[in-house]
Short mmCIF file of C-alpha atoms and ligand atoms in Angstrom, two decimals:
data_model
loop_
_atom_site.label_atom_id
_atom_site.label_comp_id
_atom_site.label_asym_id
_atom_site.label_seq_id
_atom_site.Cartn_x
_atom_site.Cartn_y
_atom_site.Cartn_z
CA MET A 8 0.00 0.00 0.00
CA LYS A 9 1.33 3.46 -0.86
CA THR A 10 0.60 6.96 0.36
CA GLN A 11 2.36 10.32 0.27
CA ILE A 12 1.96 10.95 4.00
CA LEU A 13 1.30 8.34 6.69
CA ILE A 14 0.17 9.53 10.12
CA VAL A 15 0.59 6.97 12.89
CA GLY A 16 -1.84 7.59 15.77
CA GLY A 17 -5.36 9.04 15.70
CA GLY A 18 -5.33 11.07 18.92
CA PRO A 19 -6.12 14.81 18.79
CA VAL A 20 -2.83 15.72 17.10
CA GLY A 21 -2.86 12.98 14.43
CA LEU A 22 -6.50 13.70 13.60
CA TYR A 23 -5.84 17.43 13.21
CA LEU A 24 -2.80 16.87 10.99
CA GLN A 25 -4.78 14.45 8.85
CA TYR A 26 -7.58 17.01 8.45
CA ARG A 27 -5.08 19.70 7.40
CA PHE A 28 -3.20 17.45 4.95
CA LEU A 29 -6.43 16.32 3.30
CA ARG A 30 -7.56 19.93 2.93
CA LEU A 31 -4.22 20.76 1.34
CA GLY A 32 -4.77 18.00 -1.21
CA PHE A 33 -2.13 15.52 -0.06
CA ASP A 34 -2.71 11.80 -0.35
CA SER A 35 -2.54 11.18 3.37
CA LEU A 36 -3.47 8.10 5.40
CA LEU A 37 -4.07 7.95 9.15
CA ILE A 38 -3.78 4.67 11.04
CA GLU A 39 -4.99 4.20 14.61
CA GLN A 40 -4.51 1.02 16.61
CA ARG A 41 -7.73 1.42 18.62
CA ASN A 42 -11.05 0.31 17.18
CA GLY A 43 -12.87 3.30 18.68
CA ILE A 44 -12.24 6.56 20.54
CA SER A 45 -10.89 6.03 24.06
CA HIS A 46 -13.24 7.25 26.81
CA HIS A 47 -10.42 7.42 29.34
CA SER A 48 -10.58 10.87 30.98
CA LYS A 49 -7.73 13.11 29.87
CA SER A 50 -7.82 16.61 28.49
CA ILE A 51 -10.74 18.97 29.00
CA GLY A 52 -9.38 22.45 28.22
CA ILE A 53 -9.17 24.04 24.76
CA HIS A 54 -7.51 27.46 24.81
CA PRO A 55 -8.57 30.64 22.93
CA VAL A 56 -5.51 30.75 20.62
CA ILE A 57 -6.39 27.23 19.48
CA LEU A 58 -10.07 28.09 18.97
CA GLU A 59 -8.98 31.02 16.78
CA SER A 60 -7.05 28.64 14.57
CA PHE A 61 -9.77 25.92 14.45
CA ALA A 62 -12.35 28.58 13.51
CA LYS A 63 -10.55 28.54 10.14
CA CYS A 64 -11.21 24.79 9.70
CA PRO A 65 -14.54 24.35 7.90
CA THR A 66 -16.73 21.23 8.04
CA GLY A 67 -20.14 20.52 6.48
CA SER A 68 -21.81 22.14 9.50
CA GLY A 69 -19.72 25.07 10.70
CA SER A 70 -16.07 25.21 11.65
CA ILE A 71 -14.44 22.66 13.96
CA ALA A 72 -14.33 25.39 16.63
CA ASP A 73 -18.10 25.99 16.20
CA ARG A 74 -18.82 22.29 16.63
CA TRP A 75 -16.69 22.06 19.75
CA ILE A 76 -18.32 25.17 21.21
CA ASP A 77 -21.79 23.70 20.59
CA ALA A 78 -20.80 20.69 22.71
CA GLY A 79 -18.65 22.40 25.36
CA ILE A 80 -18.79 24.84 28.30
CA LYS A 81 -17.26 28.32 28.17
CA ILE A 82 -15.10 29.02 31.22
CA ARG A 83 -14.67 32.79 31.55
CA LYS A 84 -13.41 32.91 35.10
CA GLY A 85 -11.26 30.93 37.53
CA ILE A 86 -11.83 31.51 41.25
CA ALA A 87 -8.78 31.22 43.52
CA PHE A 88 -8.93 30.02 47.13
CA TRP A 89 -6.22 29.96 49.79
CA ASN A 90 -7.21 26.96 51.90
CA GLN A 91 -10.97 27.59 51.80
CA ASN A 92 -10.84 31.39 51.67
CA ARG A 93 -11.60 33.07 48.39
CA ILE A 94 -8.67 35.37 47.51
CA GLY A 95 -9.69 36.54 44.04
CA GLU A 96 -10.40 35.47 40.51
CA VAL A 97 -8.66 35.34 37.14
CA ARG A 98 -10.78 36.61 34.25
CA PHE A 99 -10.28 35.19 30.78
CA ASP A 100 -13.02 37.31 29.20
CA ALA A 101 -12.80 40.55 27.23
CA GLN A 102 -13.92 42.73 30.12
CA ARG A 103 -11.59 45.76 30.41
CA ARG A 104 -9.25 44.26 27.77
CA LYS A 105 -8.10 45.62 24.44
CA PHE A 106 -9.02 42.49 22.52
CA ASP A 107 -9.46 42.49 18.74
CA ALA A 108 -12.64 41.03 17.20
CA GLN A 109 -11.23 37.50 17.00
CA GLN A 110 -10.02 37.58 20.60
CA ARG A 111 -13.43 38.85 21.74
CA ARG A 112 -15.08 35.95 19.96
CA PHE A 113 -13.06 33.44 21.94
CA ASP A 114 -12.65 35.09 25.34
CA PHE A 115 -12.95 31.82 27.28
CA ILE A 116 -11.35 28.42 27.81
CA LEU A 117 -13.59 25.75 26.35
CA ALA A 118 -14.23 22.73 28.58
CA LEU A 119 -14.85 19.62 26.50
CA PRO A 120 -13.87 16.02 27.28
CA GLN A 121 -11.08 14.78 25.03
CA TRP A 122 -13.22 12.03 23.49
CA GLU A 123 -15.74 14.66 22.30
CA THR A 124 -12.91 16.78 20.95
CA GLU A 125 -11.60 13.76 19.04
CA ARG A 126 -15.06 12.75 17.81
CA VAL A 127 -15.56 16.13 16.11
CA LEU A 128 -12.08 15.93 14.56
CA GLU A 129 -12.64 12.37 13.34
CA ASP A 130 -16.01 13.32 11.80
CA ALA A 131 -14.29 16.21 10.00
CA VAL A 132 -11.60 13.86 8.63
CA LEU A 133 -14.09 11.22 7.49
CA GLU A 134 -16.26 13.89 5.91
CA LEU A 135 -13.30 14.87 3.71
CA ASN A 136 -12.39 11.29 2.82
CA PRO A 137 -13.90 8.20 4.49
CA GLU A 138 -11.00 6.01 3.29
CA SER A 139 -8.35 8.26 4.79
CA MET A 140 -8.47 6.82 8.31
CA LEU A 141 -8.03 3.18 9.23
CA ARG A 142 -8.89 2.07 12.76
CA GLY A 143 -7.68 -1.20 14.27
CA VAL A 144 -4.40 -0.83 12.36
CA LYS A 145 -1.20 -0.73 14.38
CA ALA A 146 2.29 0.20 13.19
CA ILE A 147 4.60 -2.55 14.42
CA SER A 148 7.89 -1.57 12.82
CA MET A 149 9.54 0.84 10.42
CA GLU A 150 12.25 -0.25 8.02
CA PRO A 151 15.30 1.03 9.91
CA SER A 152 17.65 1.53 6.99
CA MET A 153 15.11 3.65 5.18
CA HIS A 154 14.88 6.60 7.56
CA TRP A 155 18.12 8.22 6.67
CA LYS A 156 18.85 7.43 3.11
CA ASN A 157 17.46 9.20 0.16
CA THR A 158 15.38 6.20 -0.87
CA GLY A 159 12.26 8.27 -1.33
CA GLU A 160 10.08 6.39 1.14
CA VAL A 161 9.71 4.77 4.54
CA VAL A 162 8.33 1.25 4.82
CA VAL A 163 6.00 0.76 7.77
CA GLN A 164 4.81 -2.69 8.77
CA VAL A 165 1.30 -2.61 10.16
CA ARG A 166 -0.86 -5.21 11.81
CA THR A 167 -4.62 -5.20 11.39
CA GLU A 168 -7.49 -7.08 12.89
CA THR A 169 -9.86 -8.91 10.57
CA GLY A 170 -12.47 -6.14 10.59
CA ALA A 171 -9.86 -3.51 9.88
CA GLY A 172 -8.50 -5.72 7.09
CA GLN A 173 -11.71 -5.03 5.18
CA GLN A 174 -11.08 -1.31 5.54
CA VAL A 175 -7.55 -1.79 4.25
CA GLU A 176 -9.00 -3.74 1.33
CA ALA A 177 -11.37 -0.85 0.58
CA ARG A 178 -8.48 1.58 0.65
CA LEU A 179 -6.53 -0.62 -1.76
CA GLN A 180 -9.46 -0.55 -4.14
CA VAL A 181 -9.46 3.25 -3.98
CA GLU A 182 -5.74 3.26 -4.73
CA ALA A 183 -6.30 0.90 -7.65
CA GLY A 184 -8.41 3.53 -9.33
CA GLN A 185 -6.47 6.59 -8.30
CA GLN A 186 -2.87 6.55 -7.35
CA VAL A 187 -0.88 3.39 -7.72
CA ALA A 188 0.45 1.99 -10.96
CA ALA A 189 -1.37 -1.17 -12.01
CA GLY A 190 1.61 -3.48 -11.45
CA GLN A 191 2.30 -2.21 -7.93
CA GLN A 192 -1.38 -2.37 -7.12
CA ALA A 193 -1.65 -5.99 -8.15
CA GLY A 194 1.41 -6.78 -6.00
CA ALA A 195 0.01 -5.00 -2.97
CA ARG A 196 -3.35 -6.69 -3.29
CA GLN A 197 -1.73 -10.07 -3.73
CA GLN A 198 0.33 -9.50 -0.62
CA PHE A 199 -2.71 -8.37 1.32
CA LYS A 200 -4.69 -11.43 0.21
CA LYS A 201 -1.80 -13.68 1.19
CA TYR A 202 -1.69 -12.25 4.70
CA GLN A 203 -5.45 -12.40 4.97
CA GLN A 204 -5.42 -16.08 3.98
CA GLU A 205 -2.64 -16.76 6.48
CA GLY A 206 -4.76 -15.13 9.16
CA THR A 207 -7.74 -17.28 8.23
CA ARG A 208 -5.58 -20.40 8.10
CA GLN A 209 -4.20 -19.78 11.58
CA GLN A 210 -7.69 -19.06 12.81
CA SER A 211 -8.88 -22.44 11.54
CA GLY A 212 -6.09 -24.16 13.47
CA GLU A 213 -4.01 -25.36 10.47
CA HIS A 214 -0.31 -25.50 11.24
CA HIS A 215 2.51 -25.10 8.73
CA ALA A 216 6.27 -24.95 9.02
CA GLY A 217 7.37 -21.37 9.74
CA ASP A 218 4.07 -20.39 11.37
CA ASP A 219 5.53 -20.44 14.87
CA GLN A 220 7.66 -17.39 14.23
CA GLN A 221 4.69 -15.47 12.86
CA ALA A 222 2.47 -16.55 15.72
CA ASP A 223 4.83 -14.67 18.03
CA THR A 224 4.03 -11.40 16.37
CA LYS A 225 0.41 -11.72 15.35
CA SER A 226 -2.65 -13.46 16.68
CA ALA A 227 -4.98 -15.63 14.63
CA ARG A 228 -7.35 -12.73 13.93
CA GLU A 229 -4.65 -10.49 12.57
CA THR A 230 -3.07 -9.76 9.22
CA GLN A 231 0.11 -7.90 8.45
CA ILE A 232 0.79 -5.56 5.53
CA GLU A 233 3.30 -2.96 4.43
CA ILE A 234 2.60 0.74 3.91
CA ARG A 235 5.11 2.83 1.94
CA ALA A 236 5.07 6.58 2.54
CA GLN A 237 7.20 9.55 1.50
CA LEU A 238 6.70 11.13 4.92
CA VAL A 239 5.64 9.47 8.18
CA ILE A 240 4.40 11.62 11.05
CA ALA A 241 4.35 9.77 14.34
CA CYS A 242 1.56 11.07 16.57
CA ASP A 243 1.61 7.90 18.64
CA GLY A 244 1.57 9.56 22.05
CA LYS A 245 3.91 9.50 25.01
CA HIS A 246 4.16 5.68 25.03
CA GLY A 247 4.48 5.46 21.23
CA ALA A 248 7.19 3.19 19.83
CA THR A 249 8.32 5.31 16.87
CA ARG A 250 10.78 7.41 18.83
CA GLU A 251 12.53 4.23 19.98
CA TRP A 252 12.52 2.74 16.48
CA LEU A 253 14.31 5.89 15.34
CA GLY A 254 16.77 5.64 18.24
CA ILE A 255 15.84 9.13 19.49
CA SER A 256 16.30 9.65 23.21
CA LYS A 257 14.25 11.97 25.40
CA THR A 258 15.29 14.25 28.22
CA GLY A 259 13.26 15.66 31.06
CA VAL A 260 12.05 15.15 34.58
CA ARG A 261 9.59 12.87 36.27
CA TYR A 262 8.09 15.04 38.99
CA PRO A 263 7.39 13.58 42.43
CA ASP A 264 3.83 15.00 42.25
CA THR A 265 0.87 12.63 42.03
CA TYR A 266 -2.84 13.32 41.55
CA ILE A 267 -6.27 11.73 41.31
CA MET A 268 -8.99 13.03 39.07
CA GLY A 269 -12.60 12.15 38.43
CA ASP A 270 -15.73 13.47 36.74
CA PHE A 271 -18.89 13.73 38.86
CA ASP A 272 -22.33 15.33 38.82
CA ASP A 273 -21.95 19.00 39.64
CA HIS A 274 -23.32 19.79 43.12
CA THR A 275 -21.42 23.07 43.48
CA SER A 276 -22.63 26.63 42.96
CA PHE A 277 -19.69 27.48 40.65
CA GLY A 278 -21.76 27.22 37.48
CA THR A 279 -19.41 27.65 34.50
CA ASP A 280 -16.50 28.92 36.64
CA ALA A 281 -13.37 26.95 37.42
CA ALA A 282 -12.09 26.86 41.01
CA VAL A 283 -8.55 26.34 42.28
CA TYR A 284 -7.89 25.69 45.97
CA LEU A 285 -4.31 26.26 47.10
CA HIS A 286 -4.81 24.20 50.21
CA ARG A 287 -2.21 23.62 52.93
CA ASP A 288 -2.62 19.85 52.43
CA GLY A 289 -2.38 19.98 48.65
CA LEU A 290 -3.95 21.44 45.52
CA VAL A 291 -7.59 20.87 44.56
CA GLU A 292 -8.90 21.96 41.15
CA SER A 293 -12.47 21.88 39.89
CA PHE A 294 -13.71 22.47 36.33
CA PRO A 295 -17.18 22.51 34.79
CA LEU A 296 -17.98 19.89 32.14
CA PRO A 297 -20.89 19.57 29.72
CA GLY A 298 -23.98 17.75 30.99
CA GLU A 299 -23.84 19.43 34.43
CA LYS A 300 -20.77 17.47 35.39
CA ARG A 301 -17.63 18.66 37.14
CA ARG A 302 -14.06 17.41 37.11
CA TRP A 303 -12.14 17.27 40.38
CA VAL A 304 -8.34 17.02 40.43
CA VAL A 305 -6.74 16.42 43.83
CA LYS A 306 -3.06 16.31 44.74
CA THR A 307 -2.06 13.19 46.69
CA ASP A 308 0.98 12.40 48.85
CA SER A 309 1.90 9.33 46.80
CA PHE A 310 0.63 7.47 43.75
CA CYS A 311 -2.72 5.88 44.54
CA GLU A 312 -2.51 2.25 43.36
CA GLU A 313 -5.97 1.12 44.42
CA GLN A 314 -9.45 2.57 44.79
CA PRO A 315 -8.69 6.14 43.68
CA GLU A 316 -12.34 7.07 44.00
CA LEU A 317 -12.37 6.37 47.74
CA LEU A 318 -9.22 8.44 48.26
CA LEU A 319 -10.54 11.31 46.13
CA ARG A 320 -13.73 11.42 48.17
CA SER A 321 -11.95 11.35 51.51
CA LEU A 322 -9.41 14.05 50.47
CA LEU A 323 -12.21 16.32 49.25
CA GLU A 324 -14.03 15.78 52.52
CA GLU A 325 -10.87 16.53 54.55
CA ARG A 326 -9.78 19.60 52.60
CA LEU A 327 -13.07 21.19 51.57
CA GLN A 328 -15.83 19.26 53.36
CA GLN A 329 -17.09 18.65 49.85
CA ASP A 330 -18.98 15.64 48.52
CA PRO A 331 -18.40 15.39 44.76
CA GLY A 332 -21.58 13.37 44.15
CA SER A 333 -21.84 9.82 42.94
CA GLN A 334 -22.15 9.72 39.18
CA ASN A 335 -19.43 8.94 36.62
CA ALA A 336 -17.24 7.52 39.36
CA ASP A 337 -15.88 4.96 36.87
CA ARG A 338 -13.82 7.75 35.37
CA VAL A 339 -11.72 8.28 38.51
CA SER A 340 -8.00 7.69 37.88
CA ALA A 341 -4.63 8.38 39.45
CA PHE A 342 -1.77 9.89 37.46
CA ARG A 343 1.86 10.95 37.69
CA VAL A 344 3.36 13.91 35.87
CA GLN A 345 6.47 14.53 33.82
CA HIS A 346 8.05 16.98 31.43
CA GLU A 347 9.86 15.22 28.62
CA ILE A 348 11.11 16.32 25.26
CA ALA A 349 12.59 14.26 22.43
CA ALA A 350 16.24 15.01 21.64
CA GLU A 351 15.24 15.34 17.96
CA PHE A 352 11.78 15.94 16.47
CA GLY A 353 12.39 13.39 13.74
CA ARG A 354 14.93 11.80 11.44
CA GLY A 355 14.98 11.62 7.68
CA ARG A 356 11.45 10.96 6.52
CA VAL A 357 9.92 10.33 9.95
CA PHE A 358 8.77 13.29 12.08
CA LEU A 359 7.43 13.30 15.64
CA ALA A 360 4.42 15.41 16.71
CA GLY A 361 2.28 15.84 19.83
CA ASP A 362 3.08 13.80 22.94
CA SER A 363 5.51 11.62 21.02
CA ALA A 364 7.73 14.73 20.72
CA HIS A 365 7.00 16.38 24.08
CA VAL A 366 5.03 15.72 27.25
CA VAL A 367 4.20 18.50 29.72
CA SER A 368 2.56 18.30 33.13
CA PRO A 369 -1.24 18.10 32.70
CA ILE A 370 -1.63 20.51 35.63
CA GLY A 371 -2.26 23.69 33.68
CA GLY A 372 -3.96 21.74 30.90
CA GLN A 373 -1.79 22.56 27.90
CA GLY A 374 -0.36 19.30 26.45
CA MET A 375 -2.94 18.70 23.73
CA ASN A 376 -3.05 22.40 22.86
CA LEU A 377 0.74 22.39 22.56
CA GLY A 378 0.51 19.41 20.19
CA TRP A 379 -1.82 21.40 17.93
CA LEU A 380 0.51 24.41 18.01
CA GLY A 381 3.27 22.07 16.82
CA ALA A 382 1.01 20.72 14.07
CA ASP A 383 0.23 24.30 12.96
CA CYS A 384 3.94 25.11 12.97
CA LEU A 385 4.74 22.05 10.83
CA ILE A 386 2.00 22.84 8.32
CA SER A 387 2.87 26.53 8.01
CA GLU A 388 6.56 25.72 7.48
CA MET A 389 5.53 23.17 4.87
CA MET A 390 3.38 25.74 3.09
CA ALA A 391 6.22 28.23 3.13
CA LEU A 392 8.51 25.64 1.53
CA GLN A 393 5.91 24.49 -0.94
CA GLY A 394 5.86 28.05 -2.21
CA VAL A 395 9.53 27.50 -3.04
CA SER A 396 9.18 23.98 -4.41
CA GLU A 397 6.24 21.70 -5.09
CA GLU A 398 8.60 18.86 -4.29
CA VAL A 399 8.21 19.50 -0.59
CA LEU A 400 8.19 15.76 0.19
CA SER A 401 11.51 15.18 -1.51
CA GLU A 402 15.07 15.68 -0.34
CA PRO A 403 16.50 18.14 0.53
CA TRP A 404 13.23 19.96 1.29
CA LEU A 405 12.20 17.50 3.98
CA ALA A 406 15.47 18.07 5.82
CA THR A 407 14.88 21.83 5.69
CA LEU A 408 11.30 21.35 6.86
CA LEU A 409 12.36 19.20 9.80
CA SER A 410 15.02 21.65 10.92
CA ARG A 411 12.65 24.66 10.70
CA TYR A 412 9.84 22.81 12.51
CA GLU A 413 12.22 21.66 15.21
CA LYS A 414 13.84 25.07 15.71
CA LYS A 415 10.57 26.95 16.07
CA HIS A 416 8.49 24.42 17.95
CA ARG A 417 11.12 23.22 20.43
CA LYS A 418 11.29 26.75 21.85
CA ILE A 419 7.50 26.80 22.36
CA ALA A 420 7.46 23.29 23.86
CA LEU A 421 10.12 24.25 26.41
CA GLN A 422 8.25 27.42 27.32
CA VAL A 423 4.94 25.59 27.79
CA GLY A 424 6.75 22.97 29.89
CA LYS A 425 8.08 25.71 32.18
CA ARG A 426 4.67 27.36 32.54
CA ALA A 427 3.07 24.00 33.37
CA GLU A 428 5.77 23.36 35.96
CA TRP A 429 5.16 26.75 37.57
CA ASN A 430 1.47 25.92 37.73
CA MET A 431 2.23 22.67 39.47
CA ARG A 432 4.79 24.06 41.92
CA ILE A 433 2.39 26.64 43.25
CA GLY A 434 0.04 23.84 44.35
CA ARG A 435 2.71 22.07 46.41
CA ARG A 436 2.78 22.06 50.21
CA GLU A 437 6.17 23.81 50.31
CA SER A 438 4.66 26.76 48.40
CA HIS A 439 2.02 27.23 51.07
CA LYS A 440 3.75 30.23 52.67
CA PRO A 441 2.25 33.56 53.83
CA TRP A 442 4.43 35.50 51.37
CA VAL A 443 3.15 33.40 48.46
CA GLU A 444 -0.40 34.15 49.56
CA ALA A 445 0.40 37.89 49.76
CA ILE A 446 1.94 37.96 46.26
CA LEU A 447 -0.95 36.02 44.78
CA LYS A 448 -3.55 38.26 46.38
CA SER A 449 -1.87 41.37 44.95
CA ALA A 450 -1.44 39.76 41.53
CA LEU A 451 -5.13 38.92 41.45
CA ARG A 452 -6.17 42.38 42.67
CA TYR A 453 -4.32 44.51 40.09
CA ARG A 454 -5.71 44.60 36.59
CA LYS A 455 -2.38 44.30 34.74
CA THR A 456 -1.09 41.37 36.77
CA ASN A 457 -4.49 39.69 36.69
CA GLN A 458 -4.44 39.95 32.90
CA LEU A 459 -0.90 38.59 32.80
CA LEU A 460 -2.01 35.55 34.83
CA ALA A 461 -4.97 35.05 32.48
CA ASP A 462 -2.67 35.25 29.46
CA LEU A 463 -0.24 32.74 30.95
CA PHE A 464 -3.09 30.29 31.66
CA THR A 465 -4.51 30.72 28.16
CA MET A 466 -1.21 30.19 26.29
CA ARG A 467 -0.84 33.74 25.02
CA GLY A 468 2.54 35.31 24.25
CA LEU A 469 4.27 32.01 23.51
CA GLY A 470 7.47 32.51 21.55
CA SER A 471 7.51 36.27 22.13
CA TRP A 472 7.43 36.63 25.94
CA PRO A 473 10.35 35.67 28.18
CA VAL A 474 8.07 33.52 30.40
C1 FAD B 22 -4.95 13.38 33.25
C2 FAD B 22 -4.63 14.20 32.05
C3 FAD B 22 -5.27 15.42 31.84
C4 FAD B 22 -4.95 16.22 30.74
N1 FAD B 22 -5.57 17.43 30.56
C5 FAD B 22 -5.22 18.22 29.52
C6 FAD B 22 -5.89 19.47 29.28
O1 FAD B 22 -6.81 19.86 29.99
N2 FAD B 22 -5.48 20.22 28.21
C7 FAD B 22 -4.50 19.79 27.37
O2 FAD B 22 -4.15 20.52 26.43
N3 FAD B 22 -3.88 18.59 27.55
C8 FAD B 22 -4.22 17.80 28.59
N4 FAD B 22 -3.63 16.58 28.75
C9 FAD B 22 -2.64 16.12 27.77
C10 FAD B 22 -3.31 15.51 26.54
O3 FAD B 22 -4.19 14.48 26.92
C11 FAD B 22 -2.24 14.97 25.60
O4 FAD B 22 -1.26 15.96 25.42
C12 FAD B 22 -2.84 14.59 24.25
O5 FAD B 22 -3.68 13.47 24.35
C13 FAD B 22 -1.72 14.27 23.25
O6 FAD B 22 -2.30 13.99 22.01
P1 FAD B 22 -1.52 13.09 20.94
O7 FAD B 22 -2.44 13.01 19.77
O8 FAD B 22 -0.15 13.60 20.76
O9 FAD B 22 -1.34 11.67 21.64
P2 FAD B 22 -2.43 10.66 22.23
O10 FAD B 22 -3.65 11.36 22.65
O11 FAD B 22 -1.71 9.84 23.23
O12 FAD B 22 -2.81 9.76 20.98
C14 FAD B 22 -1.90 8.83 20.44
C15 FAD B 22 -2.69 7.83 19.62
O13 FAD B 22 -1.77 7.00 18.91
C16 FAD B 22 -2.26 5.67 18.93
N5 FAD B 22 -1.10 4.79 18.70
C17 FAD B 22 -0.04 4.59 19.53
N6 FAD B 22 0.83 3.73 18.98
C18 FAD B 22 0.31 3.37 17.77
C19 FAD B 22 0.75 2.50 16.74
N7 FAD B 22 1.90 1.82 16.84
N8 FAD B 22 -0.02 2.34 15.63
C20 FAD B 22 -1.21 3.02 15.52
N9 FAD B 22 -1.68 3.85 16.48
C21 FAD B 22 -0.92 4.03 17.59
C22 FAD B 22 -2.89 5.54 20.30
O14 FAD B 22 -3.83 4.49 20.35
C23 FAD B 22 -3.54 6.91 20.48
O15 FAD B 22 -4.87 6.94 20.02
C24 FAD B 22 -3.96 15.77 29.84
C25 FAD B 22 -3.34 14.52 30.03
C26 FAD B 22 -3.67 13.75 31.11
C27 FAD B 22 -2.98 12.42 31.31
#
């Protein structure tokens, strides 16, 4: 199977890149190992700078930003507490600000669960081309010798489940009519059929010499095929294997901080406001969610291995005398935090994007947004180069693209990592000092410093401000 661009990983970053490449007219294929969108609770915050950029992404029914806004909650204010005493609020809205029209339109942080965010993106991708995304297809290796050399393509081995195999088949049929020379097409289809038959044979229990080795790498329901691409973009997340296949190391810190979070029915009077408690025993954060739900994030003394819901409830009771309610408790999970960045953002014809390139602490809620900023950076550099040469996917243009993307985006990723760390540090016990309280109170009281805090939370000034 052949494609110009192969995106590995259909999380928020891979989906967005696929949408942009399709709109730009590239032959681009997205593979995702999962059969459906994960409902594991992760990101909820989409920042104004991102909404401004997604407002320029049309779909059949409004822009992507419009569709998110229809499903989400607009947070215009965050209330700050010291222990349980209210010390002020940070305003994200346009009140008393010199915002331009676009900034006024998006003067809020949008709260939307990550699976909803991804659903809208996936719909937008499938609307453009239903054959351009294959679920249940996992990259299992990349031809190592191909990354560096000017061979013109990377060979990616992928494994599919039987159901996904039919999708792959459909895609091959599309290629037969559109892109691939007849001879190559016949070869690819033959290979696909062969693997499919092998899968069926193993399923039926037949045993042949040489099968044992294959059985190690694929189960009876699976088939294996090869995808050849001029450019591979790995959006396979923080645990993705591509970085290791490329031999790229990562640097960073694993913080000692640990948290529990869960989504519950909203019994508070905060409405659409967020609330942050800088409590002597540890940070508590609370965010509105669609459907009259609320997310609680609570700092813990150590990683909670078992029954996180029980611990979350007892910590909320201890710190705030707050009962979070009983619904959605299945979404309670414990997590650790880290700030990691890949030593290189790609090699040869394989680039890294999103969490596979950088991971920032989720406290501050900027990791997914950062991934999209990186995707925007990559696309705009590509467009700039394409103006110079239509051969943007050939050497030496790809090398230039990678170095420009890396130079610009690494700076932003490091800055976001620092901001997220600052956010996290302020919620630690050792920061619970009277002088910290005094500084915070003043910062919240004065308009300029309040606006600066709002801008830092909403990812403004990246790349141009020193902090
Ligand atoms: C608790 C928590 C809260 C968070 N809150 C926020 C927030 O409020 N705001 C924010 O901006 N960020 C937040 N984040 C961070 C955010 O979730 C991540 O930054 C974001 O998911 C990264 O997107 P991604 O597309 O790069 O990777 P992922 O979302 O990890 O997606 C990677 C995809 O690749 C697929 N994949 C992996 N390997 C393969 C393979 N070999 N073949 C095919 N597919 C593969 C995976 O199945 C997955 O679907 C939070 C994170 C956590 C843990």
